[in-house]
Amino acid sequence: MDFEFSEEQKILRQTVKRFVEEQCPRQYVRELDRTGEFPQTLWQKMADLGFLGLPLSAKYGGSEGTMLDMVIVIEELAKRILALAIPFTNTIGLTNKIVSALGTEEQKAEILPKLAKGELKTCFAWTEASGGTDVLAMRTFAEKSHDGKAYVINGSKLFITMAHVSDYIFTVLRTMKDPPKKSQGISCLIVPSKQGGISINPIEKVGQKSTGFCEIHFDNVEVPHQYLLGEENKGWYQLIPLLNGERTCFSAICLGIAEAAFEDAVRYMGERSAFGKTINSFQILQHYVADMKTMIDAGRLLMYKAAWLETTGKQVAFEATEAYLACSNIVHRVTDLGMQILGGYGYTTEFDMERYWRDGRVFRISPMTTEMAKNFLAQSLGMPRSY
Ligand SMILES: Cc1cc2nc3c(=O)[nH]c(=O)nc-3n(C[C@H](O)[C@H](O)[C@H](O)COP(=O)(O)OP(=O)(O)OC[C@H]3O[C@@H](n4cnc5c(N)ncnc54)[C@H](O)[C@@H]3O)c2cc1C
């Protein structure tokens, strides 16, 4: 087995590291967390440096990078600046994947080149008050207009990341009343966010402040028929297989945060003294560090294996979910240990540890809960469906 990255991948990692060091000072990242602003100038710089085109086809201004290339970039961004790692995953990775797989030539030409240039941002609206895990309980409905040339949308979505700064809302909704099965009659519409009848209200949350999340109301929102993505009523079956890559990317985000927490904790242990010696001489804290590093390295093996499977065109649903289950727990445990190592200072906003802890916690809930990840794995292992 070859665990080496290629020379190109090593250069890619170094380039992102340099970008992060030079363009995203810690103080600026703390400020973003305080203001909740989206870092638009940095987003544009990423476009100018060619990062945003990484996974896109050359035809649309991209460099045709693989899932392995993607997670290298995401891991390095998440180590310092989640506010870029999350949109890089959603707006770039996921949008490119689903538009490339399901979009018409017109949709691709409208969206993909602008993604690479940093000219548009997107969000994905699945969850509703009626259900996040039970997402098929969704009620938002799009009715075809009488002439069949448009859809008229009514309903609400909840917890939608980046909706307040997005140009398009990829909205997953019902297009069939009373389908024979709940998974039937689902479609995806690419809704321009400035369309009349849309209201977007940000919701206060614990962490990940600069990517916001929002409630979206659709009140008789009319969208031309050309904005249907993929086949009408087949959305569930077309979209679900495309989400595996998202799990791998979010695993890389978890690991980036965990690595930052680990490095800060080790540095702090060499600086802080108690009982006449630096705290890195206490065996119990050394064991914490050994645990943190082992968890991170184990998570990286799972995450890079999932990325490699996808890069080589193999089945990845099980491994991507395993990686996500592990990494979302790892970031939770590593940031918790990091807090413990920093003692009272870890609980102040003077240090970044509390932010890592807040930012990392959500991954056991979103995009997939720990419980649902385990359900999926157990079912894949042949157990009966438990719900
Ligand atoms: C920061 C953040 C960003 C988000 N961004 C987006 C976004 O961009 N787009 C989007 O569409 N959604 C988004 N979400 C929503 C997210 O996907 C849901 O919160 C998540 O899927 C859980 O759904 P829920 O909140 O309704 O919890 P519930 O589904 O109500 O779950 C509550 C608890 O019950 C458990 N549970 C439910 N069903 C089962 C079962 N069958 N077996 C075992 N346990 C079960 C869950 O695991 C959980 O512990 C975001 C959420 C957060 C917190």
Coordinates of C-alpha atoms and ligand atoms in Angstrom, one line a residue:
M1 CA 0.0 0.0 0.0
D2 CA 1.2 3.5 -0.8
F3 CA 0.3 6.1 1.8
E4 CA 2.3 8.9 0.1
F5 CA 0.7 11.9 -1.4
S6 CA 1.9 12.8 -4.9
E7 CA 4.3 15.7 -5.5
E8 CA 1.4 17.8 -6.9
Q9 CA -0.7 17.1 -3.8
K10 CA 2.2 18.1 -1.5
I11 CA 2.6 21.3 -3.4
L12 CA -1.2 21.9 -3.2
R13 CA -1.1 21.5 0.6
Q14 CA 1.9 23.8 0.9
T15 CA 0.1 26.4 -1.3
V16 CA -3.0 26.3 0.9
K17 CA -0.9 26.5 4.1
R18 CA 0.9 29.6 2.7
F19 CA -2.4 31.2 1.7
V20 CA -3.9 30.6 5.2
E21 CA -0.7 31.8 7.0
E22 CA -0.5 35.0 4.9
Q23 CA -4.1 35.9 4.4
C24 CA -6.0 34.6 7.4
P25 CA -4.2 35.8 10.6
R26 CA -5.7 34.4 13.8
Q27 CA -6.8 37.8 15.0
Y28 CA -8.9 38.2 11.8
V29 CA -10.5 34.8 12.2
R30 CA -11.5 35.7 15.8
E31 CA -13.0 38.9 14.5
L32 CA -15.0 37.0 11.9
D33 CA -16.4 34.8 14.7
R34 CA -17.4 38.0 16.7
T35 CA -19.0 39.8 13.8
G36 CA -20.4 36.8 11.9
E37 CA -19.4 38.4 8.6
F38 CA -18.8 36.2 5.6
P39 CA -15.1 36.8 4.4
Q40 CA -16.0 37.9 0.9
T41 CA -12.6 39.4 0.1
L42 CA -10.8 36.2 1.0
W43 CA -13.3 34.2 -1.0
Q44 CA -12.5 36.4 -4.0
K45 CA -8.7 35.8 -3.4
M46 CA -9.3 32.1 -3.4
A47 CA -11.0 32.5 -6.8
D48 CA -8.1 34.6 -8.1
L49 CA -5.6 32.0 -7.0
G50 CA -7.6 29.2 -8.8
F51 CA -8.7 27.4 -5.6
L52 CA -12.4 27.7 -6.3
G53 CA -12.1 26.0 -9.7
L54 CA -10.3 23.0 -8.2
P55 CA -12.9 20.3 -8.7
L56 CA -14.6 21.9 -11.8
S57 CA -14.2 20.6 -15.4
A58 CA -11.7 22.6 -17.5
K59 CA -14.6 23.4 -19.8
Y60 CA -16.0 25.6 -17.1
G61 CA -12.7 27.2 -15.9
G62 CA -11.7 24.5 -13.5
S63 CA -8.6 22.3 -12.9
E64 CA -10.3 18.9 -12.6
G65 CA -9.0 18.1 -9.2
T66 CA -10.0 14.9 -7.4
M67 CA -11.7 14.3 -4.1
L68 CA -8.2 13.7 -2.6
D69 CA -7.2 17.2 -3.8
M70 CA -10.4 18.6 -2.3
V71 CA -9.9 17.2 1.1
I72 CA -6.3 18.4 1.3
V73 CA -7.5 21.9 0.7
I74 CA -10.5 21.6 3.1
E75 CA -8.3 20.1 5.9
E76 CA -5.9 23.0 5.7
L77 CA -8.6 25.7 5.5
A78 CA -10.5 24.2 8.4
K79 CA -7.4 24.2 10.5
R80 CA -7.5 28.0 10.5
I81 CA -10.7 29.4 8.9
L82 CA -13.9 27.4 8.9
A83 CA -15.6 30.4 7.2
L84 CA -13.8 29.3 4.0
A85 CA -13.7 25.6 4.5
I86 CA -17.5 25.2 4.8
P87 CA -18.4 27.2 1.6
F88 CA -15.6 25.5 -0.2
T89 CA -17.3 22.2 0.7
N90 CA -20.9 23.3 -0.1
T91 CA -20.8 26.0 -2.7
I92 CA -17.9 24.6 -4.6
G93 CA -17.7 20.8 -3.9
L94 CA -21.3 19.9 -3.6
T95 CA -22.7 22.4 -6.1
N96 CA -20.2 21.3 -8.8
K97 CA -20.9 17.7 -8.1
I98 CA -24.7 17.9 -8.4
V99 CA -24.9 20.4 -11.2
S100 CA -22.2 18.5 -13.2
A101 CA -24.1 15.2 -12.6
L102 CA -27.7 16.3 -13.1
G103 CA -27.7 19.8 -14.7
T104 CA -28.7 20.7 -18.2
E105 CA -26.0 22.3 -20.5
E106 CA -27.7 25.7 -19.8
Q107 CA -27.6 25.2 -16.0
K108 CA -23.9 24.2 -16.2
A109 CA -23.0 27.2 -18.3
E110 CA -24.9 29.5 -16.0
I111 CA -23.5 28.3 -12.7
L112 CA -20.2 26.5 -13.0
P113 CA -18.0 29.3 -14.6
K114 CA -19.3 31.7 -12.0
L115 CA -18.4 29.3 -9.2
A116 CA -14.8 29.2 -10.3
K117 CA -14.7 33.0 -10.5
G118 CA -16.1 33.4 -7.0
E119 CA -19.1 35.2 -8.4
L120 CA -21.8 33.2 -6.8
K121 CA -22.5 31.3 -3.6
T122 CA -25.1 28.6 -3.1
C123 CA -26.8 26.8 -0.3
F124 CA -28.8 23.5 0.1
A125 CA -32.2 23.5 1.6
W126 CA -33.5 20.1 2.7
T127 CA -34.4 20.4 6.4
E128 CA -37.7 21.7 7.6
A129 CA -39.3 22.2 11.0
S130 CA -41.1 18.9 10.3
G131 CA -37.8 17.0 10.2
G132 CA -34.1 17.0 9.6
T133 CA -33.3 13.3 10.2
D134 CA -36.7 12.4 9.0
V135 CA -36.1 14.7 6.0
L136 CA -38.8 13.0 3.9
A137 CA -41.4 14.5 6.2
M138 CA -40.8 17.7 4.2
R139 CA -43.9 19.7 3.2
T140 CA -42.6 22.5 1.0
F141 CA -44.4 22.1 -2.2
A142 CA -43.9 23.3 -5.8
E143 CA -47.0 23.3 -8.0
K144 CA -46.7 23.5 -11.8
S145 CA -48.3 26.7 -13.2
H146 CA -51.2 26.1 -15.6
D147 CA -49.1 26.6 -18.7
G148 CA -46.4 24.2 -17.3
K149 CA -43.7 26.9 -17.7
A150 CA -43.0 27.5 -14.1
Y151 CA -43.3 26.1 -10.5
V152 CA -44.9 28.0 -7.7
I153 CA -43.3 27.2 -4.3
N154 CA -44.9 27.5 -0.9
G155 CA -43.3 26.3 2.4
S156 CA -40.4 26.9 4.7
K157 CA -36.9 25.5 5.2
L158 CA -34.9 25.6 8.5
F159 CA -31.2 25.8 9.5
I160 CA -29.9 26.5 6.0
T161 CA -26.2 27.3 6.1
M162 CA -25.2 30.4 4.2
A163 CA -28.7 31.2 2.9
H164 CA -28.3 34.9 3.8
V165 CA -25.3 35.3 1.4
S166 CA -26.3 32.8 -1.3
D167 CA -27.3 33.6 -4.9
Y168 CA -29.1 30.3 -5.4
I169 CA -31.0 28.1 -3.0
F170 CA -30.9 24.5 -4.1
T171 CA -34.3 23.6 -2.7
V172 CA -35.4 20.0 -2.3
L173 CA -39.2 19.8 -2.1
R174 CA -42.3 17.9 -3.0
T175 CA -43.7 18.1 -6.6
M176 CA -46.2 15.3 -6.1
K177 CA -49.1 15.3 -3.7
D178 CA -49.7 11.9 -2.0
P179 CA -47.0 9.8 -3.7
P180 CA -47.1 6.0 -3.3
K181 CA -43.8 6.2 -1.3
K182 CA -42.4 9.1 0.7
S183 CA -39.2 9.0 -1.3
Q184 CA -41.1 9.5 -4.5
G185 CA -42.4 12.9 -5.7
I186 CA -39.3 14.8 -4.5
S187 CA -37.5 17.3 -6.9
C188 CA -34.8 19.9 -6.7
L189 CA -35.2 23.4 -7.9
I190 CA -32.4 25.9 -8.3
V191 CA -34.1 28.9 -6.8
P192 CA -32.5 32.4 -7.3
S193 CA -32.5 33.9 -3.9
K194 CA -33.7 37.3 -5.1
Q195 CA -36.9 35.9 -6.4
G196 CA -40.1 37.6 -5.2
G197 CA -41.8 35.9 -2.2
I198 CA -38.6 34.7 -0.5
S199 CA -37.8 35.8 3.0
I200 CA -34.6 34.7 4.7
N201 CA -34.2 35.1 8.5
P202 CA -30.8 34.3 10.2
I203 CA -31.0 32.2 13.4
E204 CA -28.5 32.7 16.2
K205 CA -26.2 29.7 16.8
V206 CA -23.5 28.5 19.1
G207 CA -20.5 28.3 16.6
Q208 CA -19.6 28.6 13.0
K209 CA -20.7 32.2 13.2
S210 CA -19.5 33.5 9.8
T211 CA -21.4 30.9 7.8
G212 CA -24.7 31.7 9.5
F213 CA -27.8 29.6 9.2
C214 CA -31.3 30.7 8.4
E215 CA -35.0 30.0 8.1
I216 CA -36.3 30.5 4.5
H217 CA -40.0 31.2 3.7
F218 CA -41.3 30.7 0.2
D219 CA -44.6 32.5 -0.3
N220 CA -45.9 31.8 -3.9
V221 CA -42.4 32.0 -5.3
E222 CA -42.4 31.5 -9.0
V223 CA -39.4 29.7 -10.6
P224 CA -39.1 29.0 -14.4
H225 CA -39.3 25.4 -15.4
Q226 CA -35.6 25.6 -16.6
Y227 CA -34.5 25.7 -13.0
L228 CA -35.6 22.1 -12.3
L229 CA -32.4 20.1 -11.6
G230 CA -32.5 16.5 -12.8
E231 CA -35.7 14.7 -13.3
E232 CA -39.0 15.8 -11.8
N233 CA -40.2 13.5 -8.9
K234 CA -36.9 11.5 -8.9
G235 CA -34.9 14.0 -6.8
W236 CA -34.4 11.7 -3.8
Y237 CA -32.9 8.8 -5.9
Q238 CA -30.7 11.2 -7.9
L239 CA -29.4 13.3 -5.1
I240 CA -28.7 10.9 -2.3
P241 CA -25.8 9.0 -4.0
L242 CA -24.2 12.4 -4.6
L243 CA -24.0 13.2 -0.9
N244 CA -21.4 10.7 0.0
G245 CA -18.6 13.0 -1.0
E246 CA -20.1 15.6 1.3
R247 CA -19.5 13.3 4.2
T248 CA -15.8 12.9 3.3
C249 CA -15.4 16.6 3.0
F250 CA -17.0 17.2 6.4
S251 CA -14.7 14.6 7.8
A252 CA -11.8 16.7 6.6
I253 CA -13.3 19.8 8.2
C254 CA -13.6 17.9 11.6
L255 CA -10.0 16.8 11.3
G256 CA -8.8 20.3 10.5
I257 CA -10.4 21.7 13.6
A258 CA -9.1 18.8 15.7
E259 CA -5.5 19.3 14.4
A260 CA -5.7 23.0 15.3
A261 CA -6.9 22.2 18.8
F262 CA -4.1 19.6 19.2
E263 CA -1.3 22.0 18.0
D264 CA -2.6 24.8 20.3
A265 CA -2.8 22.4 23.3
V266 CA 0.8 21.1 22.8
R267 CA 2.1 24.6 22.5
Y268 CA 0.3 25.7 25.6
M269 CA 1.6 22.7 27.6
G270 CA 5.2 23.9 26.9
E271 CA 4.4 27.4 28.1
R272 CA 2.3 27.0 31.2
S273 CA 3.8 26.0 34.5
A274 CA 2.4 24.5 37.6
F275 CA 4.2 23.1 40.7
G276 CA 7.5 24.5 39.4
K277 CA 7.5 22.7 36.0
T278 CA 5.8 23.1 32.6
I279 CA 2.6 21.2 32.5
N280 CA 3.8 19.0 29.6
S281 CA 5.8 17.1 32.2
F282 CA 2.6 15.7 33.8
Q283 CA 2.0 12.2 32.6
I284 CA -1.8 12.5 32.5
L285 CA -1.6 15.4 30.2
Q286 CA 0.9 13.6 28.0
H287 CA -1.6 10.8 27.8
Y288 CA -4.3 13.2 26.7
V289 CA -2.0 14.4 23.9
A290 CA -1.1 10.8 22.9
D291 CA -4.9 10.1 22.7
M292 CA -5.6 13.2 20.7
K293 CA -2.9 12.5 18.1
T294 CA -3.9 8.8 17.8
M295 CA -7.5 9.7 17.2
I296 CA -6.6 12.3 14.6
D297 CA -4.3 10.0 12.8
A298 CA -6.9 7.2 12.8
G299 CA -9.5 9.6 11.5
R300 CA -7.2 10.7 8.7
L301 CA -6.7 7.1 7.6
L302 CA -10.5 6.7 7.3
M303 CA -11.1 10.1 5.7
Y304 CA -8.3 9.7 3.1
K305 CA -9.4 6.2 2.3
A306 CA -12.9 7.4 1.6
A307 CA -11.4 10.2 -0.6
W308 CA -9.2 7.7 -2.4
L309 CA -12.2 5.4 -3.0
E310 CA -14.2 8.3 -4.6
T311 CA -11.1 9.4 -6.6
T312 CA -10.7 6.0 -8.0
G313 CA -14.4 5.6 -8.8
K314 CA -15.2 2.9 -6.3
Q315 CA -18.2 2.6 -4.0
V316 CA -17.8 4.9 -1.1
A317 CA -21.1 5.2 0.8
F318 CA -20.1 2.9 3.7
E319 CA -16.5 4.2 4.1
A320 CA -17.6 7.9 3.8
T321 CA -20.2 7.4 6.6
E322 CA -17.6 5.5 8.7
A323 CA -15.1 8.3 8.3
Y324 CA -17.8 10.9 9.1
L325 CA -18.9 9.0 12.2
A326 CA -15.3 8.7 13.5
C327 CA -14.2 12.2 12.6
S328 CA -17.3 14.0 14.1
N329 CA -16.6 12.1 17.3
I330 CA -12.9 12.8 17.2
V331 CA -13.3 16.6 16.8
H332 CA -15.7 16.5 19.8
R333 CA -13.3 14.6 22.0
V334 CA -10.1 16.3 20.9
T335 CA -11.5 19.8 21.4
D336 CA -12.8 18.7 24.8
L337 CA -9.4 17.4 25.9
G338 CA -7.9 20.6 24.5
M339 CA -10.1 22.7 26.8
Q340 CA -9.1 20.5 29.7
I341 CA -5.4 21.0 29.0
L342 CA -5.9 24.8 28.8
G343 CA -7.8 24.8 32.1
G344 CA -9.6 28.1 32.9
Y345 CA -7.9 29.9 29.9
G346 CA -9.5 27.4 27.6
Y347 CA -12.9 28.6 28.7
T348 CA -12.0 32.3 27.9
T349 CA -12.5 33.9 24.5
E350 CA -8.8 35.0 24.6
F351 CA -7.8 31.6 23.3
D352 CA -9.1 29.8 20.2
M353 CA -9.8 26.6 22.0
E354 CA -13.4 27.5 23.0
R355 CA -14.1 28.4 19.3
Y356 CA -12.8 25.0 18.1
W357 CA -15.0 23.4 20.7
R358 CA -18.1 25.4 19.7
D359 CA -17.4 25.0 16.0
G360 CA -16.7 21.2 16.2
R361 CA -19.6 20.2 18.3
V362 CA -22.2 20.5 15.6
F363 CA -20.8 17.8 13.4
R364 CA -22.4 15.1 15.6
I365 CA -25.7 16.7 14.5
S366 CA -25.2 18.1 11.0
P367 CA -25.0 17.3 8.2
M368 CA -25.8 13.9 9.6
T369 CA -26.5 12.9 13.3
T370 CA -24.3 10.3 15.0
E371 CA -27.3 8.2 15.5
M372 CA -28.3 8.2 11.8
A373 CA -24.7 7.5 10.7
K374 CA -24.8 4.4 12.9
N375 CA -28.3 3.4 11.6
F376 CA -26.9 3.5 8.1
L377 CA -23.8 1.5 8.9
A378 CA -25.8 -1.1 10.8
Q379 CA -28.3 -1.5 7.9
S380 CA -25.4 -1.8 5.5
L381 CA -24.1 -4.6 7.6
G382 CA -27.3 -6.5 7.1
M383 CA -29.3 -5.5 10.2
P384 CA -33.0 -4.8 9.9
R385 CA -34.0 -1.1 9.7
S386 CA -34.6 0.1 13.2
Y387 CA -37.1 3.0 12.4
Ligands
LIG1 C1 -25.1 24.3 12.1 C2 -26.1 23.6 11.2 C3 -26.1 23.7 9.9 C4 -27.1 23.1 9.1 N1 -27.1 23.4 7.7 C5 -28.1 22.8 7.0 C6 -28.2 23.1 5.6 O1 -27.4 23.8 5.0 N2 -29.2 22.5 4.9 C7 -30.1 21.7 5.5 O2 -31.0 21.3 4.8 N3 -30.1 21.4 6.8 C8 -29.1 21.9 7.6 N4 -29.0 21.7 8.9 C9 -30.0 20.8 9.5 C10 -29.4 19.4 9.9 O3 -29.2 18.6 8.7 C11 -30.4 18.8 10.9 O4 -30.3 19.6 12.1 C12 -30.0 17.4 11.2 O5 -30.2 16.5 10.1 C13 -30.8 16.8 12.4 O6 -32.2 17.1 12.2 P1 -33.0 17.8 13.3 O7 -32.3 19.0 13.8 O8 -34.4 17.9 12.8 O9 -33.0 16.7 14.5 P2 -34.0 15.5 14.7 O10 -34.2 14.8 13.4 O11 -35.3 16.0 15.3 O12 -33.2 14.6 15.7 C14 -33.3 14.7 17.1 C15 -32.6 13.5 17.7 O13 -33.3 12.3 17.4 C16 -32.4 11.4 16.8 N5 -33.1 10.6 15.8 C17 -34.0 11.0 14.9 N6 -34.4 9.9 14.1 C18 -33.7 8.8 14.6 C19 -33.7 7.5 14.3 N7 -34.4 7.0 13.3 N8 -32.9 6.6 15.0 C20 -32.1 7.1 16.0 N9 -32.1 8.4 16.4 C21 -32.9 9.3 15.7 C22 -31.3 12.3 16.1 O14 -30.2 11.5 15.8 C23 -31.1 13.3 17.1 O15 -30.3 12.9 18.1 C24 -28.1 22.3 9.7 C25 -28.0 22.1 11.1 C26 -27.1 22.7 11.9 C27 -27.1 22.5 13.3

